[in-house]
Amino acid sequence: MASKLIAIVAGVGPGTGAAVAKKFAASYPVVLLARNPDNFESLAEEINKSGGKAIGISTDISDSKSVKAAFGKIEDEFGVGVGAAAAVFNASGRFVRKPFLELTEDDFTAGLDVSGKGAFLFSQATLPLLLKGVDAGSKYPPSLIFTGATASIRGSALMSSFATGKFALRALSQSLAREFGPKGVHVSHAIIDGVIDIPRTKEWLKDAGPDAKISANGIADAYWNLHTQPRTTFTWEIDIRPCVEKW
Amino acid sequence: MASKLIAIVAGVGPGTGAAVAKKFAASYPVVLLARNPDNFESLAEEINKSGGKAIGISTDISDSKSVKAAFGKIEDEFGVGVGAAAAVFNASGRFVRKPFLELTEDDFTAGLDVSGKGAFLFSQATLPLLLKGVDAGSKYPPSLIFTGATASIRGSALMSSFATGKFALRALSQSLAREFGPKGVHVSHAIIDGVIDIPRTKEWLKDAGPDAKISANGIADAYWNLHTQPRTTFTWEIDIRPCVEKW
Amino acid sequence: MASKLIAIVAGVGPGTGAAVAKKFAASYPVVLLARNPDNFESLAEEINKSGGKAIGISTDISDSKSVKAAFGKIEDEFGVGVGAAAAVFNASGRFVRKPFLELTEDDFTAGLDVSGKGAFLFSQATLPLLLKGVDAGSKYPPSLIFTGATASIRGSALMSSFATGKFALRALSQSLAREFGPKGVHVSHAIIDGVIDIPRTKEWLKDAGPDAKISANGIADAYWNLHTQPRTTFTWEIDIRPCVEKW
Amino acid sequence: MASKLIAIVAGVGPGTGAAVAKKFAASYPVVLLARNPDNFESLAEEINKSGGKAIGISTDISDSKSVKAAFGKIEDEFGVGVGAAAAVFNASGRFVRKPFLELTEDDFTAGLDVSGKGAFLFSQATLPLLLKGVDAGSKYPPSLIFTGATASIRGSALMSSFATGKFALRALSQSLAREFGPKGVHVSHAIIDGVIDIPRTKEWLKDAGPDAKISANGIADAYWNLHTQPRTTFTWEIDIRPCVEKW
């Protein structure tokens, strides 16, 4: 199986991660990483039943041993030397919104653990596979896509834990874009600016009309469009928001 | 013909403008605006011969009378009340790179005339048509797309004429995105960061490899992808550069 | 008098311009430029009475003939070959806040005329004097300071006329900083983010407490601090806002 | 001594930290924090001999116990309930410039440990003292100033470890500025864009002229100017570079 390129999605949940996984599953076998198997089990089943291939691996993305074990399983499944066509980092730390002086050290570092160290571990694990994808002549330039947020470019009051992680993630993605673009890997960063329409947000923004929440499928389409850009035409950053969003 | 939505491209030349026109011509009748008919005649012919529909109108986009006349001709051709699915502002002022103290007033205002006043005139002329496109139930949200450059976010030495125009254009596009997004018109801005691969640049960057110049077709694809985003998932800004670009 | 360095302030009114003029008048003869003499007459008198030297010249900063005449008068007053220690561009176009489709061409270009062309004319007229200030061994690096606003970095809905001008002004200031910094002229840009405390705004923000409006004298102090930075330590951009401002 | 407001500088070394400490020591007793006592011993002696008051405390700013111990010593020295007029965070993590795939986890997290967690611990320890400074009627608004770098706004290739930390620090400072500005604490961030002129950089940029390196005293003056801004006129961010810097 080593010749077939795969896609790897970290941070699979009911929103962006699942929509992205399904979108990419139409073209690639997909690996679903999440800490909690509840987040990928039914999704993997759905993909496998509908003619795609998906495996889920329970992974703590901010723990190097867990990440190493996950990529060992990927090799077990797809063969040593498997290459990747796409890797999407969609994980986020625990969201803590509190007066700054009430934050515990754990509260504060929750963002940096995932968006800093976790994104580092994911990038170090996936970039070798993406470079193999380049060598293997991937139809589209192998892509490493990071999911950011409003907090990637704005440090709002009470949001320091989330914003420090998201700023750091943006820095990482920009540095990697500059280092790995010339090697043929397309590194991108998406600023998701708004509420995503998922079961948990069903009751939110009900008075703001049918277009007030971001479609997870719309994000997945945008990521796919980034993925299919040729080497002469790479986009590093896009912002995404509902048409009615105030910004 | 009034029921059929059109696309309007200002600043048609051998690069981005032509590629965008051909891309959108696959779905819409296209109007090609350029000061010099040499820039649209063969393109219009090519589109019309290949099954599309295109008309070219010689227009000085920074002159209100000329713009008014052009949109009169559009009504003559497509009917009073015609709506638009897309409008692309791809015009640029004369590029003047000189020590600041050697710039004439005309040199300096060349950028602002096109990217400031010209973009204003184009936006005022096209937005009513785009709003009609919303009312007419356009398949994709009617889109107003502006072509920017590296100079949209960076005022380099000796580049004040170009950068002032491009900064102003970016401001306009952002303001319009905030005003017209809630009305269903998708306003976007693209930062084209690099040399576009056109006949005039054939000899440029020859030592930098096959991926050193931006593909005009790649830009056209990116604009089309912006156009097809649903109302829940609008991107205001993208950057585009070759994978090997230093930035 | 030709050996004495002067300061020139364009856009003198009851707020920032007057405060800056008074601050710099403690060290330099000051030239006050405004279209309407009401804006500089009592100020010039106040400075002259308190031991400083000031002259006011009625000037339309966006008209090249008017600017040329003003700098002719400066030479008449201070001698051909006079150098400058500081030049402050504080002019703003007419502020027009309207739905975009209701803007006239004059409404729209009001911002660009002053913040684009006007700033160009002022810079071309003052930079030769500032370079003379460098040659003359000015105690502090001769400084060219531009007054920006929230709209320098944000194109809000309904604000396209103001924002296009302010974005353009920021581009100009950045380009000039890069070209003239190595020549010893310190070019800076200030983002004034909030309401300035002047007679016209007396009734504004009354419920927001004593710190809700920006002190014009505080801005003048900030500009002076920029002026006194040595060649090894130039700041291009600062933002200024009241401590209670939401941003 | 509890009534006297103090200044606290973290990251005291031969450059910015020492210059800032000396500048603020002219007005306040200063506390010098550095991991290695070599970095503060002679500086404390110099300040104490010249009529100021300084104490140095060996502190690992990224370790909560060490920070807690340091602030215990501050209370021992200046009294329980001592307030602060200024706190300057000038620490930086180990600078690691390597191809991304060669970074160890320790290499990568070196930046985030100091600029992320360390800045958090320092801010949580100093903000209560700065708020006491507000209550005590500090002459100038109590100030919390963070030292950033070019990497605060640019993620260059091979610089991900440094840039992720510096981006995170900028996010923290912006979030704190928005939360604590209305409470009277002035939070600022400085982007130091260039090489600082210190003994270690003596041989650097020798061909670039006398103005090629940033003066540490110039930075200290800039920080003092930030500190003395009134509540109506707060600057959050400044950039600082030599006049000849390319940027």
PDB file of N, CA, C and O in Angstrom, chain A residues 184-205:
ATOM      1  N   GLY A 184       8.170  22.164  -2.335  1.00  0.00           N
ATOM      2  CA  GLY A 184       6.979  21.632  -2.989  1.00  0.00           C
ATOM      3  C   GLY A 184       5.820  21.314  -2.063  1.00  0.00           C
ATOM      4  O   GLY A 184       4.779  20.830  -2.517  1.00  0.00           O
ATOM      5  N   VAL A 185       5.980  21.580  -0.762  1.00  0.00           N
ATOM      6  CA  VAL A 185       4.855  21.363   0.154  1.00  0.00           C
ATOM      7  C   VAL A 185       4.124  22.697   0.347  1.00  0.00           C
ATOM      8  O   VAL A 185       4.737  23.724   0.614  1.00  0.00           O
ATOM      9  N   HIS A 186       2.836  22.660   0.197  1.00  0.00           N
ATOM     10  CA  HIS A 186       2.009  23.862   0.306  1.00  0.00           C
ATOM     11  C   HIS A 186       1.483  23.988   1.739  1.00  0.00           C
ATOM     12  O   HIS A 186       0.633  23.217   2.160  1.00  0.00           O
ATOM     13  N   VAL A 187       1.990  24.972   2.465  1.00  0.00           N
ATOM     14  CA  VAL A 187       1.565  25.189   3.850  1.00  0.00           C
ATOM     15  C   VAL A 187       0.610  26.372   3.889  1.00  0.00           C
ATOM     16  O   VAL A 187       0.925  27.445   3.369  1.00  0.00           O
ATOM     17  N   SER A 188      -0.549  26.184   4.487  1.00  0.00           N
ATOM     18  CA  SER A 188      -1.575  27.230   4.530  1.00  0.00           C
ATOM     19  C   SER A 188      -2.122  27.408   5.941  1.00  0.00           C
ATOM     20  O   SER A 188      -1.996  26.527   6.790  1.00  0.00           O
ATOM     21  N   HIS A 189      -2.755  28.540   6.126  1.00  0.00           N
ATOM     22  CA  HIS A 189      -3.344  28.892   7.419  1.00  0.00           C
ATOM     23  C   HIS A 189      -4.696  29.536   7.158  1.00  0.00           C
ATOM     24  O   HIS A 189      -4.804  30.451   6.341  1.00  0.00           O
ATOM     25  N   ALA A 190      -5.720  29.061   7.841  1.00  0.00           N
ATOM     26  CA  ALA A 190      -7.066  29.610   7.647  1.00  0.00           C
ATOM     27  C   ALA A 190      -7.530  30.284   8.928  1.00  0.00           C
ATOM     28  O   ALA A 190      -7.464  29.690  10.003  1.00  0.00           O
ATOM     29  N   ILE A 191      -7.978  31.523   8.797  1.00  0.00           N
ATOM     30  CA  ILE A 191      -8.527  32.251   9.937  1.00  0.00           C
ATOM     31  C   ILE A 191     -10.043  32.083   9.903  1.00  0.00           C
ATOM     32  O   ILE A 191     -10.726  32.694   9.078  1.00  0.00           O
ATOM     33  N   ILE A 192     -10.538  31.230  10.779  1.00  0.00           N
ATOM     34  CA  ILE A 192     -11.982  30.982  10.842  1.00  0.00           C
ATOM     35  C   ILE A 192     -12.571  32.026  11.783  1.00  0.00           C
ATOM     36  O   ILE A 192     -12.356  31.972  12.991  1.00  0.00           O
ATOM     37  N   ASP A 193     -13.294  32.963  11.224  1.00  0.00           N
ATOM     38  CA  ASP A 193     -13.747  34.135  11.984  1.00  0.00           C
ATOM     39  C   ASP A 193     -15.259  34.100  12.150  1.00  0.00           C
ATOM     40  O   ASP A 193     -15.998  34.763  11.418  1.00  0.00           O
ATOM     41  N   GLY A 194     -15.700  33.328  13.127  1.00  0.00           N
ATOM     42  CA  GLY A 194     -17.139  33.242  13.361  1.00  0.00           C
ATOM     43  C   GLY A 194     -17.472  31.924  14.026  1.00  0.00           C
ATOM     44  O   GLY A 194     -16.588  31.127  14.359  1.00  0.00           O
ATOM     45  N   VAL A 195     -18.742  31.708  14.212  1.00  0.00           N
ATOM     46  CA  VAL A 195     -19.224  30.496  14.863  1.00  0.00           C
ATOM     47  C   VAL A 195     -19.485  29.447  13.790  1.00  0.00           C
ATOM     48  O   VAL A 195     -20.135  29.733  12.783  1.00  0.00           O
ATOM     49  N   ILE A 196     -18.974  28.242  14.008  1.00  0.00           N
ATOM     50  CA  ILE A 196     -19.210  27.167  13.051  1.00  0.00           C
ATOM     51  C   ILE A 196     -20.536  26.482  13.383  1.00  0.00           C
ATOM     52  O   ILE A 196     -20.891  26.312  14.549  1.00  0.00           O
ATOM     53  N   ASP A 197     -21.242  26.134  12.346  1.00  0.00           N
ATOM     54  CA  ASP A 197     -22.572  25.541  12.498  1.00  0.00           C
ATOM     55  C   ASP A 197     -22.444  24.053  12.796  1.00  0.00           C
ATOM     56  O   ASP A 197     -22.273  23.233  11.890  1.00  0.00           O
ATOM     57  N   ILE A 198     -22.480  23.703  14.064  1.00  0.00           N
ATOM     58  CA  ILE A 198     -22.395  22.299  14.489  1.00  0.00           C
ATOM     59  C   ILE A 198     -23.479  22.050  15.537  1.00  0.00           C
ATOM     60  O   ILE A 198     -24.110  22.999  16.024  1.00  0.00           O
ATOM     61  N   PRO A 199     -23.733  20.811  15.873  1.00  0.00           N
ATOM     62  CA  PRO A 199     -24.814  20.538  16.837  1.00  0.00           C
ATOM     63  C   PRO A 199     -24.691  21.371  18.125  1.00  0.00           C
ATOM     64  O   PRO A 199     -25.679  21.918  18.623  1.00  0.00           O
ATOM     65  N   ARG A 200     -23.466  21.518  18.622  1.00  0.00           N
ATOM     66  CA  ARG A 200     -23.285  22.247  19.879  1.00  0.00           C
ATOM     67  C   ARG A 200     -23.690  23.717  19.778  1.00  0.00           C
ATOM     68  O   ARG A 200     -24.053  24.344  20.775  1.00  0.00           O
ATOM     69  N   THR A 201     -23.624  24.299  18.572  1.00  0.00           N
ATOM     70  CA  THR A 201     -23.955  25.723  18.425  1.00  0.00           C
ATOM     71  C   THR A 201     -25.353  25.930  17.848  1.00  0.00           C
ATOM     72  O   THR A 201     -25.696  27.018  17.399  1.00  0.00           O
ATOM     73  N   LYS A 202     -26.156  24.863  17.872  1.00  0.00           N
ATOM     74  CA  LYS A 202     -27.461  24.925  17.215  1.00  0.00           C
ATOM     75  C   LYS A 202     -28.312  26.104  17.691  1.00  0.00           C
ATOM     76  O   LYS A 202     -28.998  26.744  16.902  1.00  0.00           O
ATOM     77  N   GLU A 203     -28.238  26.379  18.995  1.00  0.00           N
ATOM     78  CA  GLU A 203     -29.094  27.431  19.545  1.00  0.00           C
ATOM     79  C   GLU A 203     -28.466  28.825  19.456  1.00  0.00           C
ATOM     80  O   GLU A 203     -29.089  29.812  19.835  1.00  0.00           O
ATOM     81  N   TRP A 204     -27.231  28.874  18.998  1.00  0.00           N
ATOM     82  CA  TRP A 204     -26.543  30.175  18.955  1.00  0.00           C
ATOM     83  C   TRP A 204     -27.004  30.989  17.750  1.00  0.00           C
ATOM     84  O   TRP A 204     -27.324  30.442  16.702  1.00  0.00           O
ATOM     85  N   LEU A 205     -27.013  32.301  17.922  1.00  0.00           N
ATOM     86  CA  LEU A 205     -27.235  33.229  16.795  1.00  0.00           C
ATOM     87  C   LEU A 205     -28.518  32.932  16.031  1.00  0.00           C
ATOM     88  O   LEU A 205     -28.607  33.184  14.823  1.00  0.00           O
TER      89      LEU A 205
END
